[in-house]
Amino acid sequence: MIGVAAAHADLRREERELAENHHHEVHELKAIYIDRGLKPELAQQVAGQLMAHDALTGPEIGVKSCNQATGC
């Protein structure tokens, strides 16, 4: 598990990348789900839905949401 400071730095980097090249970031997320076994069409749908609902935490950078329940 990465530290909180590193996780925040990764999130800021992802936010910049998303703002600068949204299409690439969607493609990158789609590729992650294809690598995990989803068919390309489904991976595209998943990536689109996640991007529509703030996918910055999670699969792309390996960060789980930090809150009191997780102790992060």
PDB file of N, CA and C in Angstrom:
ATOM      1  N   MET A   1       0.851  -1.180   0.000  1.00  0.00           N
ATOM      2  CA  MET A   1       0.000   0.000   0.000  1.00  0.00           C
ATOM      3  C   MET A   1       0.896   1.242   0.000  1.00  0.00           C
ATOM      4  N   ILE A   2       0.573   2.183  -0.857  1.00  0.00           N
ATOM      5  CA  ILE A   2       1.374   3.403  -0.906  1.00  0.00           C
ATOM      6  C   ILE A   2       0.927   4.358   0.187  1.00  0.00           C
ATOM      7  N   GLY A   3       1.816   5.251   0.567  1.00  0.00           N
ATOM      8  CA  GLY A   3       1.500   6.201   1.614  1.00  0.00           C
ATOM      9  C   GLY A   3       0.487   7.247   1.157  1.00  0.00           C
ATOM     10  N   VAL A   4      -0.093   7.930   2.116  1.00  0.00           N
ATOM     11  CA  VAL A   4      -1.122   8.926   1.824  1.00  0.00           C
ATOM     12  C   VAL A   4      -0.559  10.063   0.972  1.00  0.00           C
ATOM     13  N   ALA A   5       0.627  10.559   1.294  1.00  0.00           N
ATOM     14  CA  ALA A   5       1.224  11.655   0.518  1.00  0.00           C
ATOM     15  C   ALA A   5       1.456  11.229  -0.924  1.00  0.00           C
ATOM     16  N   ALA A   6       1.954  10.017  -1.107  1.00  0.00           N
ATOM     17  CA  ALA A   6       2.182   9.515  -2.466  1.00  0.00           C
ATOM     18  C   ALA A   6       0.862   9.340  -3.205  1.00  0.00           C
ATOM     19  N   ALA A   7      -0.154   8.873  -2.502  1.00  0.00           N
ATOM     20  CA  ALA A   7      -1.475   8.703  -3.121  1.00  0.00           C
ATOM     21  C   ALA A   7      -2.028  10.039  -3.574  1.00  0.00           C
ATOM     22  N   HIS A   8      -1.888  11.067  -2.750  1.00  0.00           N
ATOM     23  CA  HIS A   8      -2.370  12.404  -3.127  1.00  0.00           C
ATOM     24  C   HIS A   8      -1.590  12.942  -4.325  1.00  0.00           C
ATOM     25  N   ALA A   9      -0.300  12.709  -4.361  1.00  0.00           N
ATOM     26  CA  ALA A   9       0.511  13.153  -5.494  1.00  0.00           C
ATOM     27  C   ALA A   9       0.072  12.439  -6.771  1.00  0.00           C
ATOM     28  N   ASP A  10      -0.184  11.134  -6.676  1.00  0.00           N
ATOM     29  CA  ASP A  10      -0.660  10.381  -7.831  1.00  0.00           C
ATOM     30  C   ASP A  10      -2.011  10.892  -8.311  1.00  0.00           C
ATOM     31  N   LEU A  11      -2.894  11.205  -7.381  1.00  0.00           N
ATOM     32  CA  LEU A  11      -4.210  11.738  -7.752  1.00  0.00           C
ATOM     33  C   LEU A  11      -4.082  13.080  -8.460  1.00  0.00           C
ATOM     34  N   ARG A  12      -3.214  13.945  -7.965  1.00  0.00           N
ATOM     35  CA  ARG A  12      -3.016  15.252  -8.621  1.00  0.00           C
ATOM     36  C   ARG A  12      -2.470  15.072 -10.032  1.00  0.00           C
ATOM     37  N   ARG A  13      -1.534  14.123 -10.193  1.00  0.00           N
ATOM     38  CA  ARG A  13      -0.978  13.847 -11.520  1.00  0.00           C
ATOM     39  C   ARG A  13      -2.063  13.330 -12.453  1.00  0.00           C
ATOM     40  N   GLU A  14      -2.881  12.414 -11.977  1.00  0.00           N
ATOM     41  CA  GLU A  14      -3.967  11.879 -12.800  1.00  0.00           C
ATOM     42  C   GLU A  14      -4.973  12.969 -13.167  1.00  0.00           C
ATOM     43  N   GLU A  15      -5.270  13.866 -12.242  1.00  0.00           N
ATOM     44  CA  GLU A  15      -6.190  14.967 -12.531  1.00  0.00           C
ATOM     45  C   GLU A  15      -5.642  15.843 -13.648  1.00  0.00           C
ATOM     46  N   ARG A  16      -4.337  16.138 -13.597  1.00  0.00           N
ATOM     47  CA  ARG A  16      -3.718  16.936 -14.667  1.00  0.00           C
ATOM     48  C   ARG A  16      -3.791  16.208 -15.997  1.00  0.00           C
ATOM     49  N   GLU A  17      -3.438  14.926 -15.978  1.00  0.00           N
ATOM     50  CA  GLU A  17      -3.465  14.149 -17.211  1.00  0.00           C
ATOM     51  C   GLU A  17      -4.877  14.067 -17.781  1.00  0.00           C
ATOM     52  N   LEU A  18      -5.866  13.905 -16.926  1.00  0.00           N
ATOM     53  CA  LEU A  18      -7.250  13.850 -17.369  1.00  0.00           C
ATOM     54  C   LEU A  18      -7.675  15.164 -18.012  1.00  0.00           C
ATOM     55  N   ALA A  19      -7.276  16.270 -17.412  1.00  0.00           N
ATOM     56  CA  ALA A  19      -7.621  17.582 -17.958  1.00  0.00           C
ATOM     57  C   ALA A  19      -6.924  17.829 -19.292  1.00  0.00           C
ATOM     58  N   GLU A  20      -5.704  17.339 -19.424  1.00  0.00           N
ATOM     59  CA  GLU A  20      -4.921  17.597 -20.632  1.00  0.00           C
ATOM     60  C   GLU A  20      -5.241  16.634 -21.766  1.00  0.00           C
ATOM     61  N   ASN A  21      -5.622  15.398 -21.466  1.00  0.00           N
ATOM     62  CA  ASN A  21      -5.834  14.414 -22.523  1.00  0.00           C
ATOM     63  C   ASN A  21      -6.865  13.379 -22.080  1.00  0.00           C
ATOM     64  N   HIS A  22      -8.106  13.794 -22.033  1.00  0.00           N
ATOM     65  CA  HIS A  22      -9.208  12.945 -21.566  1.00  0.00           C
ATOM     66  C   HIS A  22      -9.297  11.647 -22.376  1.00  0.00           C
ATOM     67  N   HIS A  23      -9.195  11.753 -23.697  1.00  0.00           N
ATOM     68  CA  HIS A  23      -9.327  10.580 -24.561  1.00  0.00           C
ATOM     69  C   HIS A  23      -8.273   9.521 -24.210  1.00  0.00           C
ATOM     70  N   HIS A  24      -7.045   9.947 -24.017  1.00  0.00           N
ATOM     71  CA  HIS A  24      -5.976   9.004 -23.669  1.00  0.00           C
ATOM     72  C   HIS A  24      -6.260   8.325 -22.332  1.00  0.00           C
ATOM     73  N   GLU A  25      -6.743   9.082 -21.370  1.00  0.00           N
ATOM     74  CA  GLU A  25      -7.011   8.522 -20.047  1.00  0.00           C
ATOM     75  C   GLU A  25      -8.133   7.490 -20.101  1.00  0.00           C
ATOM     76  N   VAL A  26      -9.164   7.737 -20.910  1.00  0.00           N
ATOM     77  CA  VAL A  26     -10.233   6.750 -21.078  1.00  0.00           C
ATOM     78  C   VAL A  26      -9.658   5.484 -21.716  1.00  0.00           C
ATOM     79  N   HIS A  27      -8.824   5.659 -22.736  1.00  0.00           N
ATOM     80  CA  HIS A  27      -8.198   4.519 -23.404  1.00  0.00           C
ATOM     81  C   HIS A  27      -7.316   3.733 -22.429  1.00  0.00           C
ATOM     82  N   GLU A  28      -6.580   4.440 -21.585  1.00  0.00           N
ATOM     83  CA  GLU A  28      -5.711   3.788 -20.599  1.00  0.00           C
ATOM     84  C   GLU A  28      -6.531   2.959 -19.613  1.00  0.00           C
ATOM     85  N   LEU A  29      -7.642   3.512 -19.157  1.00  0.00           N
ATOM     86  CA  LEU A  29      -8.507   2.797 -18.228  1.00  0.00           C
ATOM     87  C   LEU A  29      -9.142   1.588 -18.910  1.00  0.00           C
ATOM     88  N   LYS A  30      -9.559   1.761 -20.167  1.00  0.00           N
ATOM     89  CA  LYS A  30     -10.110   0.643 -20.935  1.00  0.00           C
ATOM     90  C   LYS A  30      -9.085  -0.486 -21.024  1.00  0.00           C
ATOM     91  N   ALA A  31      -7.831  -0.151 -21.289  1.00  0.00           N
ATOM     92  CA  ALA A  31      -6.773  -1.158 -21.410  1.00  0.00           C
ATOM     93  C   ALA A  31      -6.586  -1.928 -20.104  1.00  0.00           C
ATOM     94  N   ILE A  32      -6.717  -1.256 -18.983  1.00  0.00           N
ATOM     95  CA  ILE A  32      -6.598  -1.927 -17.684  1.00  0.00           C
ATOM     96  C   ILE A  32      -7.650  -3.016 -17.564  1.00  0.00           C
ATOM     97  N   TYR A  33      -8.891  -2.695 -17.959  1.00  0.00           N
ATOM     98  CA  TYR A  33      -9.969  -3.672 -17.833  1.00  0.00           C
ATOM     99  C   TYR A  33      -9.867  -4.776 -18.875  1.00  0.00           C
ATOM    100  N   ILE A  34      -9.317  -4.493 -20.031  1.00  0.00           N
ATOM    101  CA  ILE A  34      -9.058  -5.560 -21.006  1.00  0.00           C
ATOM    102  C   ILE A  34      -8.014  -6.507 -20.439  1.00  0.00           C
ATOM    103  N   ASP A  35      -6.967  -5.948 -19.825  1.00  0.00           N
ATOM    104  CA  ASP A  35      -5.928  -6.781 -19.201  1.00  0.00           C
ATOM    105  C   ASP A  35      -6.498  -7.646 -18.076  1.00  0.00           C
ATOM    106  N   ARG A  36      -7.577  -7.175 -17.457  1.00  0.00           N
ATOM    107  CA  ARG A  36      -8.201  -7.932 -16.368  1.00  0.00           C
ATOM    108  C   ARG A  36      -9.231  -8.933 -16.880  1.00  0.00           C
ATOM    109  N   GLY A  37      -9.360  -9.016 -18.211  1.00  0.00           N
ATOM    110  CA  GLY A  37     -10.200 -10.060 -18.778  1.00  0.00           C
ATOM    111  C   GLY A  37     -11.513  -9.627 -19.402  1.00  0.00           C
ATOM    112  N   LEU A  38     -11.846  -8.342 -19.378  1.00  0.00           N
ATOM    113  CA  LEU A  38     -13.083  -7.903 -20.004  1.00  0.00           C
ATOM    114  C   LEU A  38     -12.923  -7.837 -21.514  1.00  0.00           C
ATOM    115  N   LYS A  39     -14.015  -8.068 -22.227  1.00  0.00           N
ATOM    116  CA  LYS A  39     -14.005  -7.900 -23.676  1.00  0.00           C
ATOM    117  C   LYS A  39     -13.883  -6.404 -23.970  1.00  0.00           C
ATOM    118  N   PRO A  40     -13.242  -6.029 -25.081  1.00  0.00           N
ATOM    119  CA  PRO A  40     -13.016  -4.617 -25.387  1.00  0.00           C
ATOM    120  C   PRO A  40     -14.271  -3.742 -25.348  1.00  0.00           C
ATOM    121  N   GLU A  41     -15.387  -4.273 -25.846  1.00  0.00           N
ATOM    122  CA  GLU A  41     -16.620  -3.474 -25.846  1.00  0.00           C
ATOM    123  C   GLU A  41     -17.087  -3.172 -24.425  1.00  0.00           C
ATOM    124  N   LEU A  42     -17.028  -4.181 -23.564  1.00  0.00           N
ATOM    125  CA  LEU A  42     -17.429  -3.987 -22.174  1.00  0.00           C
ATOM    126  C   LEU A  42     -16.434  -3.100 -21.443  1.00  0.00           C
ATOM    127  N   ALA A  43     -15.154  -3.291 -21.729  1.00  0.00           N
ATOM    128  CA  ALA A  43     -14.127  -2.454 -21.100  1.00  0.00           C
ATOM    129  C   ALA A  43     -14.345  -0.986 -21.461  1.00  0.00           C
ATOM    130  N   GLN A  44     -14.749  -0.708 -22.708  1.00  0.00           N
ATOM    131  CA  GLN A  44     -15.040   0.672 -23.123  1.00  0.00           C
ATOM    132  C   GLN A  44     -16.218   1.229 -22.332  1.00  0.00           C
ATOM    133  N   GLN A  45     -17.262   0.429 -22.152  1.00  0.00           N
ATOM    134  CA  GLN A  45     -18.426   0.878 -21.379  1.00  0.00           C
ATOM    135  C   GLN A  45     -18.041   1.147 -19.923  1.00  0.00           C
ATOM    136  N   VAL A  46     -17.275   0.236 -19.347  1.00  0.00           N
ATOM    137  CA  VAL A  46     -16.849   0.393 -17.954  1.00  0.00           C
ATOM    138  C   VAL A  46     -16.001   1.657 -17.805  1.00  0.00           C
ATOM    139  N   ALA A  47     -15.045   1.836 -18.697  1.00  0.00           N
ATOM    140  CA  ALA A  47     -14.190   3.024 -18.629  1.00  0.00           C
ATOM    141  C   ALA A  47     -15.019   4.297 -18.753  1.00  0.00           C
ATOM    142  N   GLY A  48     -15.963   4.306 -19.682  1.00  0.00           N
ATOM    143  CA  GLY A  48     -16.819   5.485 -19.844  1.00  0.00           C
ATOM    144  C   GLY A  48     -17.641   5.776 -18.612  1.00  0.00           C
ATOM    145  N   GLN A  49     -18.223   4.750 -18.017  1.00  0.00           N
ATOM    146  CA  GLN A  49     -19.029   4.937 -16.806  1.00  0.00           C
ATOM    147  C   GLN A  49     -18.170   5.399 -15.627  1.00  0.00           C
ATOM    148  N   LEU A  50     -16.996   4.780 -15.476  1.00  0.00           N
ATOM    149  CA  LEU A  50     -16.128   5.180 -14.378  1.00  0.00           C
ATOM    150  C   LEU A  50     -15.662   6.629 -14.535  1.00  0.00           C
ATOM    151  N   MET A  51     -15.323   7.018 -15.744  1.00  0.00           N
ATOM    152  CA  MET A  51     -14.874   8.392 -15.974  1.00  0.00           C
ATOM    153  C   MET A  51     -16.005   9.381 -15.713  1.00  0.00           C
ATOM    154  N   ALA A  52     -17.224   8.952 -15.969  1.00  0.00           N
ATOM    155  CA  ALA A  52     -18.377   9.814 -15.707  1.00  0.00           C
ATOM    156  C   ALA A  52     -18.653   9.945 -14.210  1.00  0.00           C
ATOM    157  N   HIS A  53     -18.077   9.026 -13.428  1.00  0.00           N
ATOM    158  CA  HIS A  53     -18.329   9.010 -11.980  1.00  0.00           C
ATOM    159  C   HIS A  53     -17.034   9.037 -11.179  1.00  0.00           C
ATOM    160  N   ASP A  54     -16.060   9.837 -11.615  1.00  0.00           N
ATOM    161  CA  ASP A  54     -14.808  10.062 -10.890  1.00  0.00           C
ATOM    162  C   ASP A  54     -14.017   8.788 -10.635  1.00  0.00           C
ATOM    163  N   ALA A  55     -13.372   8.292 -11.678  1.00  0.00           N
ATOM    164  CA  ALA A  55     -12.606   7.050 -11.582  1.00  0.00           C
ATOM    165  C   ALA A  55     -11.169   7.259 -11.154  1.00  0.00           C
ATOM    166  N   LEU A  56     -10.831   8.426 -10.681  1.00  0.00           N
ATOM    167  CA  LEU A  56      -9.428   8.680 -10.360  1.00  0.00           C
ATOM    168  C   LEU A  56      -8.921   7.818  -9.225  1.00  0.00           C
ATOM    169  N   THR A  57      -9.758   7.488  -8.269  1.00  0.00           N
ATOM    170  CA  THR A  57      -9.295   6.567  -7.238  1.00  0.00           C
ATOM    171  C   THR A  57      -9.597   5.172  -7.716  1.00  0.00           C
ATOM    172  N   GLY A  58      -8.683   4.302  -7.544  1.00  0.00           N
ATOM    173  CA  GLY A  58      -8.960   2.925  -7.892  1.00  0.00           C
ATOM    174  C   GLY A  58      -8.008   2.307  -8.872  1.00  0.00           C
ATOM    175  N   PRO A  59      -8.543   1.727  -9.931  1.00  0.00           N
ATOM    176  CA  PRO A  59      -7.766   0.802 -10.741  1.00  0.00           C
ATOM    177  C   PRO A  59      -6.558   1.384 -11.431  1.00  0.00           C
ATOM    178  N   GLU A  60      -6.618   2.614 -11.868  1.00  0.00           N
ATOM    179  CA  GLU A  60      -5.519   3.131 -12.671  1.00  0.00           C
ATOM    180  C   GLU A  60      -4.248   3.319 -11.856  1.00  0.00           C
ATOM    181  N   ILE A  61      -4.382   3.824 -10.638  1.00  0.00           N
ATOM    182  CA  ILE A  61      -3.181   4.088  -9.847  1.00  0.00           C
ATOM    183  C   ILE A  61      -3.098   3.235  -8.589  1.00  0.00           C
ATOM    184  N   GLY A  62      -4.024   2.321  -8.431  1.00  0.00           N
ATOM    185  CA  GLY A  62      -3.959   1.397  -7.309  1.00  0.00           C
ATOM    186  C   GLY A  62      -4.232   2.035  -5.967  1.00  0.00           C
ATOM    187  N   VAL A  63      -5.057   3.066  -5.942  1.00  0.00           N
ATOM    188  CA  VAL A  63      -5.380   3.756  -4.690  1.00  0.00           C
ATOM    189  C   VAL A  63      -6.820   3.431  -4.317  1.00  0.00           C
ATOM    190  N   LYS A  64      -6.994   3.016  -3.095  1.00  0.00           N
ATOM    191  CA  LYS A  64      -8.344   2.816  -2.582  1.00  0.00           C
ATOM    192  C   LYS A  64      -8.739   4.095  -1.867  1.00  0.00           C
ATOM    193  N   SER A  65     -10.023   4.364  -1.813  1.00  0.00           N
ATOM    194  CA  SER A  65     -10.496   5.563  -1.132  1.00  0.00           C
ATOM    195  C   SER A  65     -10.000   5.578   0.299  1.00  0.00           C
ATOM    196  N   CYS A  66      -9.521   6.706   0.715  1.00  0.00           N
ATOM    197  CA  CYS A  66      -9.030   6.873   2.088  1.00  0.00           C
ATOM    198  C   CYS A  66     -10.127   7.528   2.918  1.00  0.00           C
ATOM    199  N   ASN A  67     -10.453   6.912   4.019  1.00  0.00           N
ATOM    200  CA  ASN A  67     -11.421   7.489   4.936  1.00  0.00           C
ATOM    201  C   ASN A  67     -11.229   6.864   6.308  1.00  0.00           C
ATOM    202  N   GLN A  68     -12.046   7.250   7.245  1.00  0.00           N
ATOM    203  CA  GLN A  68     -11.882   6.726   8.591  1.00  0.00           C
ATOM    204  C   GLN A  68     -12.062   5.212   8.641  1.00  0.00           C
ATOM    205  N   ALA A  69     -12.953   4.676   7.827  1.00  0.00           N
ATOM    206  CA  ALA A  69     -13.217   3.246   7.851  1.00  0.00           C
ATOM    207  C   ALA A  69     -11.993   2.435   7.395  1.00  0.00           C
ATOM    208  N   THR A  70     -11.241   2.973   6.446  1.00  0.00           N
ATOM    209  CA  THR A  70     -10.079   2.231   5.958  1.00  0.00           C
ATOM    210  C   THR A  70      -8.825   2.548   6.737  1.00  0.00           C
ATOM    211  N   GLY A  71      -8.886   3.574   7.579  1.00  0.00           N
ATOM    212  CA  GLY A  71      -7.722   3.945   8.381  1.00  0.00           C
ATOM    213  C   GLY A  71      -6.627   4.589   7.575  1.00  0.00           C
ATOM    214  N   CYS A  72      -6.968   5.083   6.412  1.00  0.00           N
ATOM    215  CA  CYS A  72      -5.982   5.668   5.517  1.00  0.00           C
ATOM    216  C   CYS A  72      -5.966   7.171   5.694  1.00  0.00           C
TER     217      CYS A  72
END
